[in-house]
Coordinates of C-alpha atoms in Angstrom, one line a residue:
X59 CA -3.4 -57.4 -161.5
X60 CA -1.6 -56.4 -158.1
X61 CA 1.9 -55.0 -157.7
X62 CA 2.8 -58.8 -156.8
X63 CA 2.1 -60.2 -160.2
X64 CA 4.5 -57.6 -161.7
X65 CA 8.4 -58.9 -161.9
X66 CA 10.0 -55.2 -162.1
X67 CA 12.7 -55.0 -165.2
X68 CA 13.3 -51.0 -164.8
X69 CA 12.2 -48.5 -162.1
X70 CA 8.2 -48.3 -162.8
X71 CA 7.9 -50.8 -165.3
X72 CA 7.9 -54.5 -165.7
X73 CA 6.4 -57.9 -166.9
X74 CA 3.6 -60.2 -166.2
X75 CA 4.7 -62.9 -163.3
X76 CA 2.4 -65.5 -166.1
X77 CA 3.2 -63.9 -169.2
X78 CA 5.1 -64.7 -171.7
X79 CA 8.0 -63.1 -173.4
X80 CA 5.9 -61.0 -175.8
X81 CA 3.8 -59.2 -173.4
X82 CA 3.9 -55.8 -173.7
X83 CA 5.6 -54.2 -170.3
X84 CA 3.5 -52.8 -167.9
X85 CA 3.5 -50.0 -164.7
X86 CA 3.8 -50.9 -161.8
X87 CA 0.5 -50.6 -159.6
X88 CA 0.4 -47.3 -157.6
X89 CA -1.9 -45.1 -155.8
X90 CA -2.7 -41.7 -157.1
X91 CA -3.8 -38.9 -154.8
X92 CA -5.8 -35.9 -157.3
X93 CA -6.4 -32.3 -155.3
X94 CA -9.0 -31.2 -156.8
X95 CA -9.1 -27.3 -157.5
X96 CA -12.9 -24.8 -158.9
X97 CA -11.6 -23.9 -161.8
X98 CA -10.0 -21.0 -164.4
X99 CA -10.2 -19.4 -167.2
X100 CA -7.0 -19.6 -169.9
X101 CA -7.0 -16.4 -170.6
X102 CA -9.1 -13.1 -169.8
X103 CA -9.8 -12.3 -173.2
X104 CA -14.2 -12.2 -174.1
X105 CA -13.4 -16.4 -175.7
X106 CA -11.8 -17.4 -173.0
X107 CA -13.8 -16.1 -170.6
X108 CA -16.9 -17.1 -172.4
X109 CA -16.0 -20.8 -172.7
X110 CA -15.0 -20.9 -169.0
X111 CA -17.8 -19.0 -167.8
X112 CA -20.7 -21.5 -170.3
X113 CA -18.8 -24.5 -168.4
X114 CA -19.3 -23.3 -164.9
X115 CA -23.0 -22.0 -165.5
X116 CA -24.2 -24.6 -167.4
X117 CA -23.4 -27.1 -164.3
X118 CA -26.1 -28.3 -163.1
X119 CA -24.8 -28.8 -159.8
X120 CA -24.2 -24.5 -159.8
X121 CA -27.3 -23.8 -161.7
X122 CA -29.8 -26.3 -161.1
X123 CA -33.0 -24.7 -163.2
X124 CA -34.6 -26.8 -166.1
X125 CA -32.1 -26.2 -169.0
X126 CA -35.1 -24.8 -171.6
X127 CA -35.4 -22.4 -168.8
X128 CA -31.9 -21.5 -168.5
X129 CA -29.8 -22.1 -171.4
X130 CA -31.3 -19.5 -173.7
X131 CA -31.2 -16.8 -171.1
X132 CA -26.8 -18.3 -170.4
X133 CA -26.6 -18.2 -174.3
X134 CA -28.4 -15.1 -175.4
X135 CA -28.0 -12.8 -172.8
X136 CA -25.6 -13.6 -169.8
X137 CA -22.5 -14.9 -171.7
X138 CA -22.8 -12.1 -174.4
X139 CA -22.1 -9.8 -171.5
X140 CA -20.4 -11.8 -168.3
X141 CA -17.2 -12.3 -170.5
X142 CA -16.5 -8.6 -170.3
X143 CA -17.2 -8.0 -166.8
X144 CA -15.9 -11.3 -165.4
X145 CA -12.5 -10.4 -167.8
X146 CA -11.9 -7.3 -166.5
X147 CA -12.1 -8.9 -162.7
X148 CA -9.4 -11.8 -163.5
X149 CA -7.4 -9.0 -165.4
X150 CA -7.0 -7.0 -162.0
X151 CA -5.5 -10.2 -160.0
X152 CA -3.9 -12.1 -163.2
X153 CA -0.5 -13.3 -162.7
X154 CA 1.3 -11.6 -165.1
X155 CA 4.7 -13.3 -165.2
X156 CA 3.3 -16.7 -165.8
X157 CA 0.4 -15.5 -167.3
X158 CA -2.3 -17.7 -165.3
X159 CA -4.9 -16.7 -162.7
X160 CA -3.5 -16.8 -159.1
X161 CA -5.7 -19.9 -158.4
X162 CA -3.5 -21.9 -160.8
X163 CA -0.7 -20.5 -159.5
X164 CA -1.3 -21.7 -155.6
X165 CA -3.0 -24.8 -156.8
X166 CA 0.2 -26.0 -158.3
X167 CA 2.4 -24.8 -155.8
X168 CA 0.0 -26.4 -153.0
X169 CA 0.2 -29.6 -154.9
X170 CA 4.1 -29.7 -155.2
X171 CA 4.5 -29.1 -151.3
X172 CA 1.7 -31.4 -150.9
X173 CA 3.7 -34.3 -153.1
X174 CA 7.2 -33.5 -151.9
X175 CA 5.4 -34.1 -147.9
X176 CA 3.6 -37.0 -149.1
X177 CA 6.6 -38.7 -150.5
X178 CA 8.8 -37.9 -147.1
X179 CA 6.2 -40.2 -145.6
X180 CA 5.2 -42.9 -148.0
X181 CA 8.3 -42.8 -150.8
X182 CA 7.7 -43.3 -154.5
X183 CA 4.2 -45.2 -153.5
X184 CA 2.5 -42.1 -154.7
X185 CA 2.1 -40.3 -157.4
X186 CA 0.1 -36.3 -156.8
X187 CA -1.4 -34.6 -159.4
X188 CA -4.1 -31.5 -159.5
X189 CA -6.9 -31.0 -161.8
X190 CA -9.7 -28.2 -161.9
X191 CA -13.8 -28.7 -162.3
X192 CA -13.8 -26.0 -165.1
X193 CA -11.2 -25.2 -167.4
X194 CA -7.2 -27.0 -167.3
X195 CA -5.9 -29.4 -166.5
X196 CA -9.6 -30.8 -167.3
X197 CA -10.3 -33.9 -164.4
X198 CA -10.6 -36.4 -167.3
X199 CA -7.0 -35.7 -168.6
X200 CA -5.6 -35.8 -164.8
X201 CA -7.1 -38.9 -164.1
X202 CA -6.4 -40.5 -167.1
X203 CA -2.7 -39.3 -167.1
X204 CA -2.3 -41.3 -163.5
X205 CA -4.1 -44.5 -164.6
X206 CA -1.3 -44.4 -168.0
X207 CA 1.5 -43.9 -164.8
X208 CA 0.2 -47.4 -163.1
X209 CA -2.4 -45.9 -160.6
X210 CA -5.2 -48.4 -160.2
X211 CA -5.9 -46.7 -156.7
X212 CA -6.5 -43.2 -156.6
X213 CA -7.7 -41.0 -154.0
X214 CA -9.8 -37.6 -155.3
X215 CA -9.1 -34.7 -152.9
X216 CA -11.4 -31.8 -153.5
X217 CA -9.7 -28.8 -151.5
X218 CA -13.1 -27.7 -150.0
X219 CA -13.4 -27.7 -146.4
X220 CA -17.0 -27.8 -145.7
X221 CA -18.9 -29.9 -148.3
X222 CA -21.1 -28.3 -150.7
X223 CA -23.2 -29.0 -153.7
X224 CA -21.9 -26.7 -156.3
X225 CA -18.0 -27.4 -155.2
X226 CA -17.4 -30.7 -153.4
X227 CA -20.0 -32.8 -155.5
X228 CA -19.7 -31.2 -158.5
X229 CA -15.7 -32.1 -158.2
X230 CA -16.7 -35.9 -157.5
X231 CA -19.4 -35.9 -160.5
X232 CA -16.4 -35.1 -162.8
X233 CA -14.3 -37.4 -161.6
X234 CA -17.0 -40.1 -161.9
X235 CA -17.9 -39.1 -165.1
X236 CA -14.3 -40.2 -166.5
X237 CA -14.7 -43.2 -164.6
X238 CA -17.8 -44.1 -166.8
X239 CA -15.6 -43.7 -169.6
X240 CA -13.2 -46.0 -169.1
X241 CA -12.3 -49.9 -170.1
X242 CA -10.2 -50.5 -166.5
X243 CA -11.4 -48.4 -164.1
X244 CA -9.0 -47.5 -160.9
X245 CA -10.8 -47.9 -157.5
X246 CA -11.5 -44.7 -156.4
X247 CA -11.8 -42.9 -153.0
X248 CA -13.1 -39.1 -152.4
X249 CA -12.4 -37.0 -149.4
X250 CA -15.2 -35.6 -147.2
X251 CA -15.3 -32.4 -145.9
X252 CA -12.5 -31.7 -143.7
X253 CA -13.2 -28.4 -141.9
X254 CA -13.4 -30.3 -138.0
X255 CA -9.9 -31.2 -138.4
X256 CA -7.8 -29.9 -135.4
X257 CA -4.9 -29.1 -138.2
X258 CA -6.7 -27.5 -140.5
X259 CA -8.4 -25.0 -137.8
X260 CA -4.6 -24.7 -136.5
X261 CA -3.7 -23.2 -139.4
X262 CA -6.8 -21.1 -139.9
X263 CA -6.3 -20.4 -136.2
X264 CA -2.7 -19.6 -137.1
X265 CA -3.3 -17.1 -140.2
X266 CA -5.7 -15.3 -138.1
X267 CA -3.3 -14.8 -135.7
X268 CA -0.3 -14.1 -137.6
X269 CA -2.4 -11.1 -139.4
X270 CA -4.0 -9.2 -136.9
X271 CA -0.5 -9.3 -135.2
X272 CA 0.7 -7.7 -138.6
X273 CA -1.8 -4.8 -138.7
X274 CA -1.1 -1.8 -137.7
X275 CA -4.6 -1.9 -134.9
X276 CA -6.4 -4.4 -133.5
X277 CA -9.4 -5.2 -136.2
X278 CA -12.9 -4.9 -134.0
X279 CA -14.4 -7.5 -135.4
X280 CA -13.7 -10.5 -138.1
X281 CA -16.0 -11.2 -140.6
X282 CA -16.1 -15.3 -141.4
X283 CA -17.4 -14.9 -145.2
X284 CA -18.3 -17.6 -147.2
X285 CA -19.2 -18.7 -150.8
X286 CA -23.0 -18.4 -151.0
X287 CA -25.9 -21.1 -152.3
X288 CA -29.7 -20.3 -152.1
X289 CA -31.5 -20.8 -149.1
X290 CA -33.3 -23.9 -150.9
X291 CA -30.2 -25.6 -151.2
X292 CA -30.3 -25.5 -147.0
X293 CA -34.2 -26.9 -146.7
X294 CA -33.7 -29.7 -149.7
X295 CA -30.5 -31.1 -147.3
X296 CA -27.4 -29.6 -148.5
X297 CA -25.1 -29.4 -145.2
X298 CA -22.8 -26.8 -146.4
X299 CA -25.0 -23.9 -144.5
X300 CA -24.7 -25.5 -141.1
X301 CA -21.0 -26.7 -141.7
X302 CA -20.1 -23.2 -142.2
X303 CA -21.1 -21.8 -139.4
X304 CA -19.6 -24.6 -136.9
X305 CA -16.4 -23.8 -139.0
X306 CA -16.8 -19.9 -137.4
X307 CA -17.8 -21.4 -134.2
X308 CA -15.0 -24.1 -134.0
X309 CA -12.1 -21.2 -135.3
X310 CA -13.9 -18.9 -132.2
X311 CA -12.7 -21.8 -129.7
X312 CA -9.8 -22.3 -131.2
X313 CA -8.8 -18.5 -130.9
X314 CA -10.4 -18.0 -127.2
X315 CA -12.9 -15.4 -128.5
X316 CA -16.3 -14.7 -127.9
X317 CA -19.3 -14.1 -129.6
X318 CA -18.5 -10.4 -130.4
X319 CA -15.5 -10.9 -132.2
X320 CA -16.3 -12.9 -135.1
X321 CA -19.4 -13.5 -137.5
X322 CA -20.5 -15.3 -140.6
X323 CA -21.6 -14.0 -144.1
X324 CA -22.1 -15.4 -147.5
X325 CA -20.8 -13.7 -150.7
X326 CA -20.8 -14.2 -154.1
X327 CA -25.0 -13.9 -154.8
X328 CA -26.9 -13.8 -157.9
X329 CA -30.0 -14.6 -159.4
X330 CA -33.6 -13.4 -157.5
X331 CA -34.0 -16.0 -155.3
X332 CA -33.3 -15.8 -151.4
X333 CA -30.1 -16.9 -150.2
X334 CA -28.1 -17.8 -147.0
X335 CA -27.3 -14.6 -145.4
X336 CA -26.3 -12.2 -144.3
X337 CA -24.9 -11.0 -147.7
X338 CA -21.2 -10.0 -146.9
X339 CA -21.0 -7.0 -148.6
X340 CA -24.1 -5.7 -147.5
X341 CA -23.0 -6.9 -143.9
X342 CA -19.7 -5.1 -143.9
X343 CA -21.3 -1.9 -144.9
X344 CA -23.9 -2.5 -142.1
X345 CA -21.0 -2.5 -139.1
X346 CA -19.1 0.4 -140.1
X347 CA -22.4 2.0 -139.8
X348 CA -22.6 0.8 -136.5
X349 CA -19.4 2.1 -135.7
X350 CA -16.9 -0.2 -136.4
X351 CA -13.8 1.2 -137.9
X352 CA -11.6 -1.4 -138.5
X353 CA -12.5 -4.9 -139.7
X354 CA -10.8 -8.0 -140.7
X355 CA -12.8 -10.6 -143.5
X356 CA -11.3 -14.0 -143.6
X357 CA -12.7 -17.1 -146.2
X358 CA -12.7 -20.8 -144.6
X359 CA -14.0 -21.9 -147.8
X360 CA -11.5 -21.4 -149.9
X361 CA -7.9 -23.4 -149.8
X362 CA -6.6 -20.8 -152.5
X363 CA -6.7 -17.1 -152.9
X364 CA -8.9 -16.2 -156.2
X365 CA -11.0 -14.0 -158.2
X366 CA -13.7 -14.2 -155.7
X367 CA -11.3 -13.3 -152.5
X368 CA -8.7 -11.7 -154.4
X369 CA -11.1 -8.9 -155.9
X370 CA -14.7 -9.9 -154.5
X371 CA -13.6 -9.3 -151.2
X372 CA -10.5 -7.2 -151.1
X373 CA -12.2 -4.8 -153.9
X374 CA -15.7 -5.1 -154.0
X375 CA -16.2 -5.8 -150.5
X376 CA -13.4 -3.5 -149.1
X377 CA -15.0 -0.9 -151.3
X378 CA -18.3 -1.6 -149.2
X379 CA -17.1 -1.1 -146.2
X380 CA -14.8 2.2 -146.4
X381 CA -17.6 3.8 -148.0
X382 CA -20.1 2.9 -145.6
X383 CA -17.9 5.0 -143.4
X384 CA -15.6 2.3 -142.3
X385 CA -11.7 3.1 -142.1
X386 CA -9.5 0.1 -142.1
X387 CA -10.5 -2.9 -143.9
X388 CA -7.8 -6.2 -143.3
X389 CA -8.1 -9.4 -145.4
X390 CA -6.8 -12.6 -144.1
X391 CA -5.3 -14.5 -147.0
X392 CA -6.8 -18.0 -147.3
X393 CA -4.9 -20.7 -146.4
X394 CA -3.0 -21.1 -150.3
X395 CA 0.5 -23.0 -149.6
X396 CA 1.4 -22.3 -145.9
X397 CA 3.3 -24.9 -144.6
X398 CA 0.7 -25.5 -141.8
X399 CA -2.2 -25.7 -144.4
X400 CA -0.1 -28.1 -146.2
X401 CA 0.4 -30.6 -143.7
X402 CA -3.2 -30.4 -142.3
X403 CA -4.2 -31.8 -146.1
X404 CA -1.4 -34.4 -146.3
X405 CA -2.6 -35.6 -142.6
X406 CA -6.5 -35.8 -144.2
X407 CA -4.8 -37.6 -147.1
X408 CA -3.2 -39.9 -145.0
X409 CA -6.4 -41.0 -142.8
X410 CA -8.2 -41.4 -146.1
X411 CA -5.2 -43.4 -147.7
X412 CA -5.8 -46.2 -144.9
X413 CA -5.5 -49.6 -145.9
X414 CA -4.4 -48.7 -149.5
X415 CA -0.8 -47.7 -148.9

C-alpha cells in the first residue's frame, strides 16, 4: 500500500482506493525518523539499577565473552554489588524535578527541537520519536508505536558520532530485532557515523569555543576523551578507534590549533584486558604532573551529557587531575540540545531521508 491508494476521510486516516465500504480505516503512509539514545535506569534505587545494569552487561555487543563464562560472574557477583555503586553515581546527577537521569532529559528535549526543525522543512510528512538501547522507552515499543501511526518508512538515528560496536550496532541490532518480530515490516534505513560532518564539527568547534571564552584563563591543553572498547575490538576491525582520533584531528583544524593543544583519551575501562589508551583519568593526572595547571576535557562521543560525563568526568576525572597537583579543571558540555548540534542532526537526517520524502 502507498499513500496513493489511500482516499483520506480525516486528517491521518482514510480508506482503501479498492476497498469496500467495510474496510476498516487506515493511516496514512508516513515516514518515521527514531533518535536513538544508550540508555537509563528508572530509578536509582538497588532494582532498578540492577535490571538496567543486567540489560546493558549481558549485551553481547558490550560484553562479548561466552555467556557460561560470564553470566554467573554478572549474576553472582557483579550485579549483587554494581547496583549500589552505579546508584549512588546517577543519584549525584539525577534530575530531581522530573525525577529522570539527565540523559532522558536532553534526549527528549533534543528530539522535540529535532521534530519541530524537521517539520519547518518537510511539514506533517514526519513523524520523530526517541527510544533508548537499555531501559524506556524500550526500541520495540518506539518502533512499534510509529508503524500503529502509518510509518511504513522509518529512518533509525543512533546519536553516536563515530560508529562503534557496543553503541552504534548494538542500537541497530535492537531495532532489527523488532523488525523480526513483526507481520508488516516498515522499510528501514540506519544512519552511519556522522562525526566528518562540517556541521557537526561546527558545533563541536563552536562549544569549544564558546567555553574557553567563558573561563576565567586560557585552559593549556584540551583533553578529547572518549568512551573506551578493548584494544581487540581495534585488531578484529571495529573502526571506532581510528574514527575517534580523526574526530580530535578534524576539531584541531577546525579550531586552527596545533598538535600541543589537544589530545585523545579513552574513559570508562573495566575488566583485565588491554584497552585503547591512554586511560583519561590516568592521563589527566599525568599532565598536571607535567605542569599543566589548567585543563579543559571535552566528549565527541557523546550527543547528551550523562552519568559517564556528568560524574565520570566532571567528578571522577576532575578528582584525578586536582589531586595530581592540577588547579583548574574545565569541562565542555557535550553537544545535548544546542541549536547548532541540532541542526547538524536534522541536516544528516535529511541526506539520509533522500528519495523517501
Amino acid at each position: 500500500m502507498s499513500a496513493s491508494d489511500v482516499e483520506l476521510d480525516q486528517p491521518g486516516q482514510g480508506r482503501l482506493a479498492h476497498a469496500g465500504p467495510d474496510h476498516p480505516p487506515v493511516t496514512r503512509a508516513k515516514v518515521g525518523v527514531v533518535l536513538a539514545n544508550l540508555g537509563t535506569p528508572d530509578a536509582t534505587d538497588y532494582w532498578s539499577m540492577r535490571r538496567y545494569l543486567n540489560e546493558f552487561l549481558s549485551d553481547k555487543r558490550v560484553v562479548d565473552y561466552a555467556s557460561w563464562k560470564w553470566q554467573p560472574l554478572l549474576q553472582g557477583i557483579i550485579l549483587t554489588k554494581r547496583p549500589f555503586s552505579s546508584g549512588k553515581a546517577y543519584r549525584s546527577i539525577w534530575n530531581e524535578e522530573k525525577d529522570e537521569s539527565p540523559l532522558l532529559t536532553i534526549t527528549r528535549d533534543q528530539t522535540a527541537k529535532f521534530a519541530a526543525r524537521l517539520e519547518r522543512e518537510l511539514g506533517d510528512k514526519v513523524v520523530v520519536d526517541f527510544c533508548m538501547r537499555y531501559g524506556n522507552p524500550s526500541t520495540d515499543s518506539v518502533l512499534r508505536r510509529l508503524q500503529a501511526q502509518g510509518c511504513e518508512k522509518i529512518l533509525f538515528f543512533p546519536l553516536y558520532p563515530q560508529y562503534a560496536s557496543p553503541t552504534s550496532a548494538t542500537a541497530n541490532d535492537q531495532a532489527f530485532r523488532t523488525l523480526m518480530k513483526l507481520k508488516w515490516q516498515p522499510a528501514i534505513r540506519t544512519v552511519p557515523a556522522y562525526f566528518e560532518h562540517p556541521a557537526y564539527l561546527d558545533a563541536l568547534a563552536a562549544s569549544v569555543t564558546e567555553t574557553y571564552t567563558a573561563a576565567e584563563s586560557r585552559p593549556d591543553i584540551l583533553v578529547a576523551s572518549y568512551h573506551g572498547v578493548p584494544k581487540r575490538y581495534l585488531m578484529e576491525g571495529d573502526p571506532y578507534h581510528c574514527q575517534c582520533q580523526k574526530t580530535t584531528r578534524l576539531l584541531k583544524e577546525r579550531l586552527g590549533w596545533d598538535d600541543s593543544q589537544i589530545v585523545t583519551a579513552f574513559q570508562s575501562q573495566f575488566g583485565p584486558e588491554e584497552w585503547v589508551g591512554p586511560q583519561t583519568v590516568d592521563h589527566v593526572a599525568e599532565l598536571a604532573r607535567q605542569g599543566h595547571k589548567h585543563i579543559a576535557v571535552i566528549s565527541p562521543a557523546f550527543a547528551s551529557d550523562c552519568v559517564e560525563t556528568l560524574e565520570e568526568i566532571n567528578e571522577e576525572i576532575r578528582d584525578s587531575f586536582l589531586h595530581a597537583g592540577g588547579e583548574h579543571f574545565t569541562y565542555v558540555p557535550c553537544l545535548n540540545d544546542r541549536d547548532d548540534h541540532i541542526e547538524a542532526l536534522v541536516q544528516v537526517a535529511l541526506n539520509e531521508l533522500g528519495g523517501w520524502i
